[in-house]
Coordinates of C-alpha atoms in Angstrom, one line a residue:
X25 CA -8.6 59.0 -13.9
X26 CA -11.4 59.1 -16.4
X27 CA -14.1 56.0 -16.8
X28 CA -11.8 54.6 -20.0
X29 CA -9.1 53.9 -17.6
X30 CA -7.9 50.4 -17.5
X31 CA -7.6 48.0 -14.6
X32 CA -3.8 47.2 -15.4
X33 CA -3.0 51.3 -15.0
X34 CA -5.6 51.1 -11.1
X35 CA -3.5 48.0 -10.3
X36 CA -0.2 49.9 -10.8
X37 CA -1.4 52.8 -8.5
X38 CA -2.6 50.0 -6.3
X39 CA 0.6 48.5 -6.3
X40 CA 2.5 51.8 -5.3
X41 CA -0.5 52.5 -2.5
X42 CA 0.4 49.0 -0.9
X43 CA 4.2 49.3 -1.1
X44 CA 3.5 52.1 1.2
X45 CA 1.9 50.4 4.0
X46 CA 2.5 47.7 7.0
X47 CA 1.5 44.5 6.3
X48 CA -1.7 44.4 7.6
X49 CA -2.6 47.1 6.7
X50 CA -6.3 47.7 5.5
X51 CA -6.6 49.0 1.9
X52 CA -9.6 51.8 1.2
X53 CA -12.8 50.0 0.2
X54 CA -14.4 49.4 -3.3
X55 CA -16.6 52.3 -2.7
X56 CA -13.6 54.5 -2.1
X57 CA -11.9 53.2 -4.6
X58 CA -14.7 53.9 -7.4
X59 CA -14.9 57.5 -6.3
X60 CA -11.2 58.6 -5.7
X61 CA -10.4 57.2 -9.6
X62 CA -13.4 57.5 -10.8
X63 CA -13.7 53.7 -12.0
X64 CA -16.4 51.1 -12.7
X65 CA -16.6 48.3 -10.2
X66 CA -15.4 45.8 -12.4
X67 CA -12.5 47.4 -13.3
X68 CA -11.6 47.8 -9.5
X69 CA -12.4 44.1 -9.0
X70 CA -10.1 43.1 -12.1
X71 CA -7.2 45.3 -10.2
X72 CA -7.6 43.6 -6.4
X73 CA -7.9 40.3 -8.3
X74 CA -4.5 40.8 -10.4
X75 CA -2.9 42.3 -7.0
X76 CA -4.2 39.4 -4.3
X77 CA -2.7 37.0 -7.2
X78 CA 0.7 38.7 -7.1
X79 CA 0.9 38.1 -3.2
X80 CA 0.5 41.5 -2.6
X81 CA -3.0 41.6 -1.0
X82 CA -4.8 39.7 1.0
X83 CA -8.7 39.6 0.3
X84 CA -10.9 38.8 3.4
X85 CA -14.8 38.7 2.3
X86 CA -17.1 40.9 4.3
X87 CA -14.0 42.3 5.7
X88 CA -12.0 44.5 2.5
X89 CA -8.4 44.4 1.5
X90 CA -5.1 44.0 3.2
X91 CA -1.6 44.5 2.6
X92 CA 0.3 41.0 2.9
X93 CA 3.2 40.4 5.1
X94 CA 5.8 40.7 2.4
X95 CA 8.9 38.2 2.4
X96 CA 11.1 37.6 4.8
X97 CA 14.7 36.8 5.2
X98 CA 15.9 33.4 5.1
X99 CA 15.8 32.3 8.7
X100 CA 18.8 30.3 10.5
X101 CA 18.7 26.7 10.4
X102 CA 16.7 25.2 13.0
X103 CA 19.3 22.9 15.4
X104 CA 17.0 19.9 15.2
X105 CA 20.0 18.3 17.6
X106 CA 17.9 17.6 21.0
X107 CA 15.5 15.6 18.3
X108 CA 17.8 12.9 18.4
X109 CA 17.8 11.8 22.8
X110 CA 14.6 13.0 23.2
X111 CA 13.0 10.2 20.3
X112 CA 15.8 7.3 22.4
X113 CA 16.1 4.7 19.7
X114 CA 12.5 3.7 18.5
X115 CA 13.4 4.6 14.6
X116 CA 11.1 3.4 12.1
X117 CA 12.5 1.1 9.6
X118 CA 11.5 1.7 5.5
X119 CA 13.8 0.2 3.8
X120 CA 12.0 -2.6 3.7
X121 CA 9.3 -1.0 2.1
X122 CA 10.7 1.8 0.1
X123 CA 13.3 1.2 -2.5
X124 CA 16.6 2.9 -1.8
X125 CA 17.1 3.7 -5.7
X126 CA 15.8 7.1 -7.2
X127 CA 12.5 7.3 -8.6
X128 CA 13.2 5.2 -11.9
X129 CA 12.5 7.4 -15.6
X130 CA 9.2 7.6 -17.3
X131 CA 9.9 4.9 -19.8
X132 CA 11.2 2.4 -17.3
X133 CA 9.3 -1.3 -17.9
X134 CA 7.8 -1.8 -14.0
X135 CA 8.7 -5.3 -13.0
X136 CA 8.9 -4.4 -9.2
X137 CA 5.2 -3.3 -7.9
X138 CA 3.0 -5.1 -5.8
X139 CA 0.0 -3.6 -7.8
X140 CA -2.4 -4.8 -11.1
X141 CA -1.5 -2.3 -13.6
X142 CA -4.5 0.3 -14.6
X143 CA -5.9 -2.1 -17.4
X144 CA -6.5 -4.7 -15.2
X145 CA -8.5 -2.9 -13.0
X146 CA -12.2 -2.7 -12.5
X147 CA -12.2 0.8 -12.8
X148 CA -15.6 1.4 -14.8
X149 CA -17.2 -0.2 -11.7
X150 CA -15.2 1.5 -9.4
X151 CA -16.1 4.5 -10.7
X152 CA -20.0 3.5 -10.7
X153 CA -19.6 2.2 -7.4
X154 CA -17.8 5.4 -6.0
X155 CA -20.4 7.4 -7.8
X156 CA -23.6 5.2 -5.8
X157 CA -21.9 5.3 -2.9
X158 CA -21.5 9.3 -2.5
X159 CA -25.5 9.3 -3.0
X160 CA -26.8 8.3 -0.1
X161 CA -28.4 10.2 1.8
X162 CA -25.9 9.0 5.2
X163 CA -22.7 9.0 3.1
X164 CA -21.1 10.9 4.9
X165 CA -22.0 9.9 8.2
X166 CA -19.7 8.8 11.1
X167 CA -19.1 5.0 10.6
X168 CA -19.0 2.4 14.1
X169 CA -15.1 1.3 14.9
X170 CA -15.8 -2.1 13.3
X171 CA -17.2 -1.1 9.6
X172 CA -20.2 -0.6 8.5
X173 CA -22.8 -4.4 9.0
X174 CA -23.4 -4.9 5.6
X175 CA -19.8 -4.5 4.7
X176 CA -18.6 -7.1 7.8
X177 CA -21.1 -9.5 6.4
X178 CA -19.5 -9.8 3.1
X179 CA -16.4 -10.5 4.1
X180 CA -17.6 -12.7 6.7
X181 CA -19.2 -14.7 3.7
X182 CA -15.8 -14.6 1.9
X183 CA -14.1 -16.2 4.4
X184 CA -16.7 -18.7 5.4
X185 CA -16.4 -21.5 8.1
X186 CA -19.3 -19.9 10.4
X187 CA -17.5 -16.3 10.4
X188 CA -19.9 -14.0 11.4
X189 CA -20.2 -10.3 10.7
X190 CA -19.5 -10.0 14.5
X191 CA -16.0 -11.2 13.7
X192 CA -14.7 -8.9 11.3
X193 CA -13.1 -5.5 11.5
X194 CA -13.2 -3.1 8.7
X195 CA -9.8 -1.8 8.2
X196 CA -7.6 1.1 5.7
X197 CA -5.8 -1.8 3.4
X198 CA -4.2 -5.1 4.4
X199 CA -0.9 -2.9 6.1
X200 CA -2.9 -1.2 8.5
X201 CA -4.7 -4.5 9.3
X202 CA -1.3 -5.7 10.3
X203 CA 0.3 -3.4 12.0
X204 CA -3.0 -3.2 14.2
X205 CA -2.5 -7.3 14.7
X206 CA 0.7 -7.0 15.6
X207 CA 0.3 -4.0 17.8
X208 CA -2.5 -5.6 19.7
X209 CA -1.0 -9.1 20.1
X210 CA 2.4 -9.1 21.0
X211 CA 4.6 -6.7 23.2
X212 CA 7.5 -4.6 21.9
X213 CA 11.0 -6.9 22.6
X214 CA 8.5 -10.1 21.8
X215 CA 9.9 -12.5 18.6
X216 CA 7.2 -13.1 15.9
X217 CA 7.8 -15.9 13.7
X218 CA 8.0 -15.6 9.9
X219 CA 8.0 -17.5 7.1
X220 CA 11.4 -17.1 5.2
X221 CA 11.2 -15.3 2.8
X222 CA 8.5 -13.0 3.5
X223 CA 6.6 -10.3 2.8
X224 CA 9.0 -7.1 3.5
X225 CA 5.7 -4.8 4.7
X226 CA 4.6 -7.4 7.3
X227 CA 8.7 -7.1 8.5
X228 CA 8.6 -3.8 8.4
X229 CA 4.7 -3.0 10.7
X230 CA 6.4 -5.9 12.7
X231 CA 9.5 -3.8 13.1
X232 CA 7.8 -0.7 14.2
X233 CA 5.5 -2.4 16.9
X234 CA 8.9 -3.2 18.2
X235 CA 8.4 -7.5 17.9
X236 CA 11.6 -9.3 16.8
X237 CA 11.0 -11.2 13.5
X238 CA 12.3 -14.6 13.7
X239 CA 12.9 -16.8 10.1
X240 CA 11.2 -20.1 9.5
X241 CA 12.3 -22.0 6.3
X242 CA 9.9 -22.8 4.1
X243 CA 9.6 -25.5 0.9
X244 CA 7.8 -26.1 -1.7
X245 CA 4.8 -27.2 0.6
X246 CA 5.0 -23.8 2.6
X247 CA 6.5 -23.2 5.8
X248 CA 8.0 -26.5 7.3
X249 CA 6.1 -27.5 10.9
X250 CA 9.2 -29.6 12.3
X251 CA 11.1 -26.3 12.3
X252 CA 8.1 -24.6 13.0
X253 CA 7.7 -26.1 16.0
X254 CA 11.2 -26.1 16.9
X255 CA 11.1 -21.6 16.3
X256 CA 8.2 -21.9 19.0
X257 CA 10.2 -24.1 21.5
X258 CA 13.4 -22.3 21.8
X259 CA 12.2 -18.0 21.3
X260 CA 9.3 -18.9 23.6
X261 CA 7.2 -16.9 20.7
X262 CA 3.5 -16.2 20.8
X263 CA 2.8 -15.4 17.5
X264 CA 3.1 -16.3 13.5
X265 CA 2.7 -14.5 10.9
X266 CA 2.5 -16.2 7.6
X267 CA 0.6 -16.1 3.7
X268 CA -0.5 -20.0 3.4
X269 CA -2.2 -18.8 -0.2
X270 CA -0.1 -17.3 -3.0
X271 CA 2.9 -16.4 -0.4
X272 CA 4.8 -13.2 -1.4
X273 CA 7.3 -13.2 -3.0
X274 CA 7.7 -17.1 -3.8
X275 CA 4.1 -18.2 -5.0
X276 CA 4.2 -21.2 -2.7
X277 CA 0.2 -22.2 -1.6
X278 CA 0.4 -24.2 2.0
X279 CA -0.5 -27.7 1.6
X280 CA -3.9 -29.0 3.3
X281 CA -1.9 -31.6 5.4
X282 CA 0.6 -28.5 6.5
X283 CA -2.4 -26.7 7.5
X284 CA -3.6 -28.5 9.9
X285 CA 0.0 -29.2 11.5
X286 CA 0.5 -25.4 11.8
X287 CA -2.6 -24.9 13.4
X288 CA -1.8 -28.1 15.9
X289 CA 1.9 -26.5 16.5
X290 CA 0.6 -23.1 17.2
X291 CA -2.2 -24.3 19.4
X292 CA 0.2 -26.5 21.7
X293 CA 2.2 -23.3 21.9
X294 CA -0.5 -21.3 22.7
X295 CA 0.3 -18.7 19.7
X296 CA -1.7 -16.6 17.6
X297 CA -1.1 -17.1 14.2
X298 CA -2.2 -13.9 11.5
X299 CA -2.9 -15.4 8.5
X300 CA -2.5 -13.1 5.6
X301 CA -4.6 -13.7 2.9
X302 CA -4.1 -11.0 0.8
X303 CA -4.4 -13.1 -3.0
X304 CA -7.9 -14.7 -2.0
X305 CA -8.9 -13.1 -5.2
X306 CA -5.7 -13.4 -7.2
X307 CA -5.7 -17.0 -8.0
X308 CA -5.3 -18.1 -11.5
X309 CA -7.9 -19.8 -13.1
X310 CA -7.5 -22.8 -10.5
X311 CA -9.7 -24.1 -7.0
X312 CA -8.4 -21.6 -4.3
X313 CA -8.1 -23.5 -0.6
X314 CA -9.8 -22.2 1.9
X315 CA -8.4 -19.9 4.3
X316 CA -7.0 -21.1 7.6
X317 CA -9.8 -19.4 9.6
X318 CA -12.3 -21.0 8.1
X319 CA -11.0 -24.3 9.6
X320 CA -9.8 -22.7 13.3
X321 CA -12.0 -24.4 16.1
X322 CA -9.6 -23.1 18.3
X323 CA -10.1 -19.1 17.9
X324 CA -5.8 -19.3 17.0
X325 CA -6.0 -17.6 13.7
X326 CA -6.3 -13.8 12.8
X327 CA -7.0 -13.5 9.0
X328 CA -6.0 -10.2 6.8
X329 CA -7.5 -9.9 4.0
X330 CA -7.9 -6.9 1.4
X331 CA -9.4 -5.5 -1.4
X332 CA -6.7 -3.7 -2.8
X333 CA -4.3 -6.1 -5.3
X334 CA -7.6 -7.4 -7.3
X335 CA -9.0 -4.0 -7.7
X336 CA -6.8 -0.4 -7.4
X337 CA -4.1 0.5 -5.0
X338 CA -6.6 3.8 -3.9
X339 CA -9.1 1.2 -3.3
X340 CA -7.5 0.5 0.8
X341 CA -10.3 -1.4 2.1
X342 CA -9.6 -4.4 4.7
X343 CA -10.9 -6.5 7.2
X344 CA -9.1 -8.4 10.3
X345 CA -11.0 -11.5 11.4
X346 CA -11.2 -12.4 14.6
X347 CA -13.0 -14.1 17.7
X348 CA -12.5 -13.6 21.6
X349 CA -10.7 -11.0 23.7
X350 CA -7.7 -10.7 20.5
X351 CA -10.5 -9.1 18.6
X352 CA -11.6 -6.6 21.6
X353 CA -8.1 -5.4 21.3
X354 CA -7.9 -4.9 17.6
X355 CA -10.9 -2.9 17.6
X356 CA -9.2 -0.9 21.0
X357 CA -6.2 -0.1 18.8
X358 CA -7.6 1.0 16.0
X359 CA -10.3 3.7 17.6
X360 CA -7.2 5.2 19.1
X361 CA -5.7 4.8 15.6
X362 CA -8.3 6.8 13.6
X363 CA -11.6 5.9 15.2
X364 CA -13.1 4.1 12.0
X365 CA -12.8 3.9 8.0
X366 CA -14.1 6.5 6.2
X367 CA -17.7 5.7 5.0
X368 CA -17.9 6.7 1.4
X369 CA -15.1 4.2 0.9
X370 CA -16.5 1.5 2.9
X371 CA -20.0 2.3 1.0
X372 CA -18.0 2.5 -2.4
X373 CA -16.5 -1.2 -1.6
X374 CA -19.7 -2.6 -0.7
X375 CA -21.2 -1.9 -4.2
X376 CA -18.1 -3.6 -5.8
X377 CA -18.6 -6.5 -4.1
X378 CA -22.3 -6.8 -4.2
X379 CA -22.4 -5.8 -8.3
X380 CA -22.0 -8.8 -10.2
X381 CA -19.8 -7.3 -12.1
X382 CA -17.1 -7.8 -9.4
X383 CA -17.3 -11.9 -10.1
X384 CA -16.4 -11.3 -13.9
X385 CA -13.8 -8.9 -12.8
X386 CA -12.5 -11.9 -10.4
X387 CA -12.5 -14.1 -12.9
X388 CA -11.2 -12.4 -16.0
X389 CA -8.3 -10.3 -14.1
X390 CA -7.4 -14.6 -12.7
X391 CA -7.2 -15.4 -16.5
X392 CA -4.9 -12.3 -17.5
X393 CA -2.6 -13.2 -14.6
X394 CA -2.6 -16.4 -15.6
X395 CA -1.3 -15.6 -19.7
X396 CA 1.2 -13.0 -17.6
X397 CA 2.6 -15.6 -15.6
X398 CA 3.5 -17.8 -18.2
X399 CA 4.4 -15.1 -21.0
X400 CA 7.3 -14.0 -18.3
X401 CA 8.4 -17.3 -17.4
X402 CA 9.0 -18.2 -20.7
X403 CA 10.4 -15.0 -21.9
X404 CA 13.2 -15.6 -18.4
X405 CA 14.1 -19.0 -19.4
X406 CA 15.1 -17.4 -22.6
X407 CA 16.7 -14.5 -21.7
X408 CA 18.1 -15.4 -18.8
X409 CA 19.0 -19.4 -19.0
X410 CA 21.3 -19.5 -16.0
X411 CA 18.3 -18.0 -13.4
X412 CA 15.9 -20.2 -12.7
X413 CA 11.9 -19.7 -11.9
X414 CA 11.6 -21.2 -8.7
X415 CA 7.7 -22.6 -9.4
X416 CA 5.3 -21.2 -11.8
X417 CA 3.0 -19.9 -9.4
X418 CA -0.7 -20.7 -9.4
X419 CA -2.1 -17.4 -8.1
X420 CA -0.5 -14.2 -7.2
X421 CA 1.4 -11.5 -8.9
X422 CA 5.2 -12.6 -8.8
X423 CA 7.4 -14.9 -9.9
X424 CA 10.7 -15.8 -7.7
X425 CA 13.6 -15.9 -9.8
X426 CA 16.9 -17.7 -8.2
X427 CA 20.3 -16.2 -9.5
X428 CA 23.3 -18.1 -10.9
X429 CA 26.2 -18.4 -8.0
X430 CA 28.0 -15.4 -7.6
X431 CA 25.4 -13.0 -8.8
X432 CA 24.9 -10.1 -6.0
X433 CA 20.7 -9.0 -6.3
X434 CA 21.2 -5.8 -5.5
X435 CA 24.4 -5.3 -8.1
X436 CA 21.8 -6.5 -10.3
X437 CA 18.7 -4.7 -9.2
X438 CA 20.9 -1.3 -10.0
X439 CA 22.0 -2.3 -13.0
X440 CA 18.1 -3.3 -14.1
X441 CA 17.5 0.0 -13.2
X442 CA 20.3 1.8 -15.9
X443 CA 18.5 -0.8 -18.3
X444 CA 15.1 0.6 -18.0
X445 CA 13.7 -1.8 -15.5
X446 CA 12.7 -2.0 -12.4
X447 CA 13.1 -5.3 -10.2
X448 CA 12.9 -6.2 -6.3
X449 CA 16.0 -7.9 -5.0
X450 CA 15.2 -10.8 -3.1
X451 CA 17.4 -9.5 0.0
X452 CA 14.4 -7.3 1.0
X453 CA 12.5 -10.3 2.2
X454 CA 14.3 -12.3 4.6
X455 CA 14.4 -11.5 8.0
X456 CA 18.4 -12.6 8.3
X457 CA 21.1 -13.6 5.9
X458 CA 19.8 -14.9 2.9
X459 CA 20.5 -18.4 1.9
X460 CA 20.8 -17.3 -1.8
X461 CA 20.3 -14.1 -4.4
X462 CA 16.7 -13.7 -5.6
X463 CA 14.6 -11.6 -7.3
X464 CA 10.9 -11.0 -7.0
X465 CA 9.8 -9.9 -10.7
X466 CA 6.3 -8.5 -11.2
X467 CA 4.0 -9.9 -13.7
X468 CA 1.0 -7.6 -13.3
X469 CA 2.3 -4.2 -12.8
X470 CA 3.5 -3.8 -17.0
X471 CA 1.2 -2.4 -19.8
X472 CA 1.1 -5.4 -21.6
X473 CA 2.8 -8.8 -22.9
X474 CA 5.5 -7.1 -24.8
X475 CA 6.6 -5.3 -22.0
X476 CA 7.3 -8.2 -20.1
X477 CA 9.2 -9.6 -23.3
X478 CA 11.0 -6.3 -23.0
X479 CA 11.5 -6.5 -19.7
X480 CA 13.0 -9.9 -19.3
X481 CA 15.6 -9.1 -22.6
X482 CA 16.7 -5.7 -20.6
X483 CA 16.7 -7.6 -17.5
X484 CA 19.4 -10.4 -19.6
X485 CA 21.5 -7.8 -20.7
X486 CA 21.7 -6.4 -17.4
X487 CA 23.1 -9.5 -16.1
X488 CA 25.4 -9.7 -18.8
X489 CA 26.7 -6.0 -17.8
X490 CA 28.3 -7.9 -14.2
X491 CA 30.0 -9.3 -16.5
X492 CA 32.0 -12.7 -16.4
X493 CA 32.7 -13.1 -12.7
X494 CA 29.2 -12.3 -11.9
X495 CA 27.5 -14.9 -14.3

């Protein structure tokens, strides 16, 4: 082969070398190579390169070329059978948290997330903050179990009421803070009390640490402590979980009166109560109470709180709050979790919330929720006159919509779906039999106001498709 020769004609003779040999099977070297077809380097580089791109090599630096294992027959199916009694019956339950539906088409209106849509978020600073965080010189250093100091101590200020740094525990989002909670506090066959509705994540991480979720109405106060205190009484429970600011998926905001009773009901119990707090930052324009920690003298409450809904769903930053031997169990389950939260996220979140570009954000993202709110309310009590918004909401991201009699959610919630739009039927968040149809409709997930218009008019139509009996 003369020096003109071109590496498509060396990988051709390559390609009939290799089809001769095992896989395995060591090629001859470049030098070799060179001098048996008398070739330039390059040229034998360019064929190896083409060849180990085709599968049919194997390049190992320092080492020379091999022969790859070539295909192999379609194996039989692995019987998976003996699966089934050695796992016993400890399934984890998603359905709560995944929607059974297909993934909805490219040009569906999104109505059903639990995240701000990208034009809401803070993602200049993000970016700036990621971008700090990543130099320093111990980014990527092992963090302690409980979160980096100066991380703690921010969300210690946050929640106020003498919380100290000590107190908090850095955690991977708001859902890992509670599944550690309920992990660490309660024992699998236990009942946890819930507010009714409530979140379908919390039911879910509540589900797989095995606790029994037991409903307690709530109103237009929050969750009712007569009935509260009856739940306690007669399951013998230890534990409430509950979202006394911006509940999901009803809006409701705990009264200060109601407050203090559920603190008094749990503490003569002798319960735990996890507060979830995850809207701290998603309030509208309006005061925002404080959270129930701030006001426990009794060490009763665990707060959750999370960075995630005000800024970007990648941003899974957390924090349990704690005091006593509850907190010393937290921080045991999560070392055996994952040991800690990796530091060049807790270092990126630490620059958010010490720019002061993070207040603006706070306050301009309440203000946009706050024209979403009421652009979609509006837009339902148009198109849909025989639903009705349960309470324009002062913080949050979701409106509660009640359907007329007869109306099945999740009829509707497919039919949304062959509209272009994609709801949340209300079933998902009750822990029993539903008193009545919902849905939770999303306000900040859309690209804009018209969307929302959109959104409610396909949403109409789609409730027109049940057709007569439905309506």
């Amino acid at each position: 082969m003369s020096d003109s020769s071109t590496s498509t004609e060396l990988a051709a003779r390559l390609r009939e070398m290799v089809a001769g040999l095992a896989p395995g099977d060591r090629l001859p070297s470049s030098r070799e190579l060179i001098k048996r077809y008398r070739v330039g380097p390059a040229t034998v580089a360019r064929a190896i390169s083409a060849l180990a791109a085709e599968g049919a090599v194997v390049t190992r630096p320092g080492s020379g070329t091999y022969a790859a294992v070539r295909g192999r027959p379609e194996a039989e199916p692995v019987d998976t059978a003996w699966q089934t009694v050695a796992l016993t019956d400890r399934a984890v339950e998603t359905r709560l948290i995944a929607e059974p539906l297909a993934p909805a088409p490219a040009d569906t209106i999104t109505m059903d997330g639990g995240y701000i849509h990208r034009s809401l978020q803070p993602t200049r600073a993000l970016s700036a903050a990621l971008a700090r965080a990543a130099r320093r010189p111990d980014a990527w250093d092992r963090a302690t179990a409980s979160g980096l100091p100066a991380l703690r101590a921010v969300f210690a200020e946050i929640v106020g009421g003498g919380v100290t740094p000590d107190d908090v525990l850095v955690t991977s989002g708001g859902q890992s803070a509670l599944s550690i909670a309920f992990r660490a506090i309660a024992g699998p066959g236990s009942p946890v009390l819930v507010e009714s509705p409530s979140y379908p994540g919390a039911l879910a991480a509540a589900g797989a640490a095995g606790l029994r979720p037991v409903p307690v109405p709530l109103d237009a106060e929050g969750v009712r402590p007569d009935l509260l205190a009856d739940a306690f009484t007669m399951t013998g429970a230890r534990l409430l979980y509950c979202q006394p600011t911006f509940h999901n998926p009803t809006g409701t905001v705990l009264s200060p009166e109601r407050r203090r009773q559920v603190l008094r009901v749990a503490r003569a119990a002798g319960a735990f109560v996890i507060e979830d707090d995850f809207a701290r930052h998603l309030g509208h324009g309006g005061p925002v109470l404080r959270p129930l920690v701030a006001d426990d003298g009794d060490a009763t409450v665990v707060h959750v709180t999370s960075l995630t809904k005000p800024a970007a769903p990648s941003l899974r930053i957390g924090a349990l709050v704690a005091r006593g031997p509850v907190m010393e169990r937290m921080r045991a389950v999560r070392m055996v979790d994952d040991f800690f939260v990796t530091r060049p996220l807790q270092e990126a979140a630490l620059e958010l919330l010490s720019a002061p570009s993070w207040d603006r954000h706070v306050r301009t993202l309440g203000a946009d929720l706050r024209e979403r709110c009421s652009r979609l309310a509006a837009a339902l009590s148009r198109e849909m006159p025989t639903a009705t918004v349960t309470s324009v909401p002062a913080g949050g991201l979701h409106l509660w919509l009640r359907l007329p009699p007869g109306v099945d959610d999740t009829a509707l919630t497919a039919a949304a779906r062959q509209r272009g739009v994609a709801v949340s039927a209300g079933t998902r968040y009750f822990a029993t039999e539903p008193p009545a149809a919902h849905l939770r409709l999303g306000f900040a997930a859309t690209a804009d106001h018209a969307e929302l218009d959109e959104g409610a008019r396909r949403l109409g139509a789609a409730l027109r498709d049940l057709g007569p009996r439905e309506q």
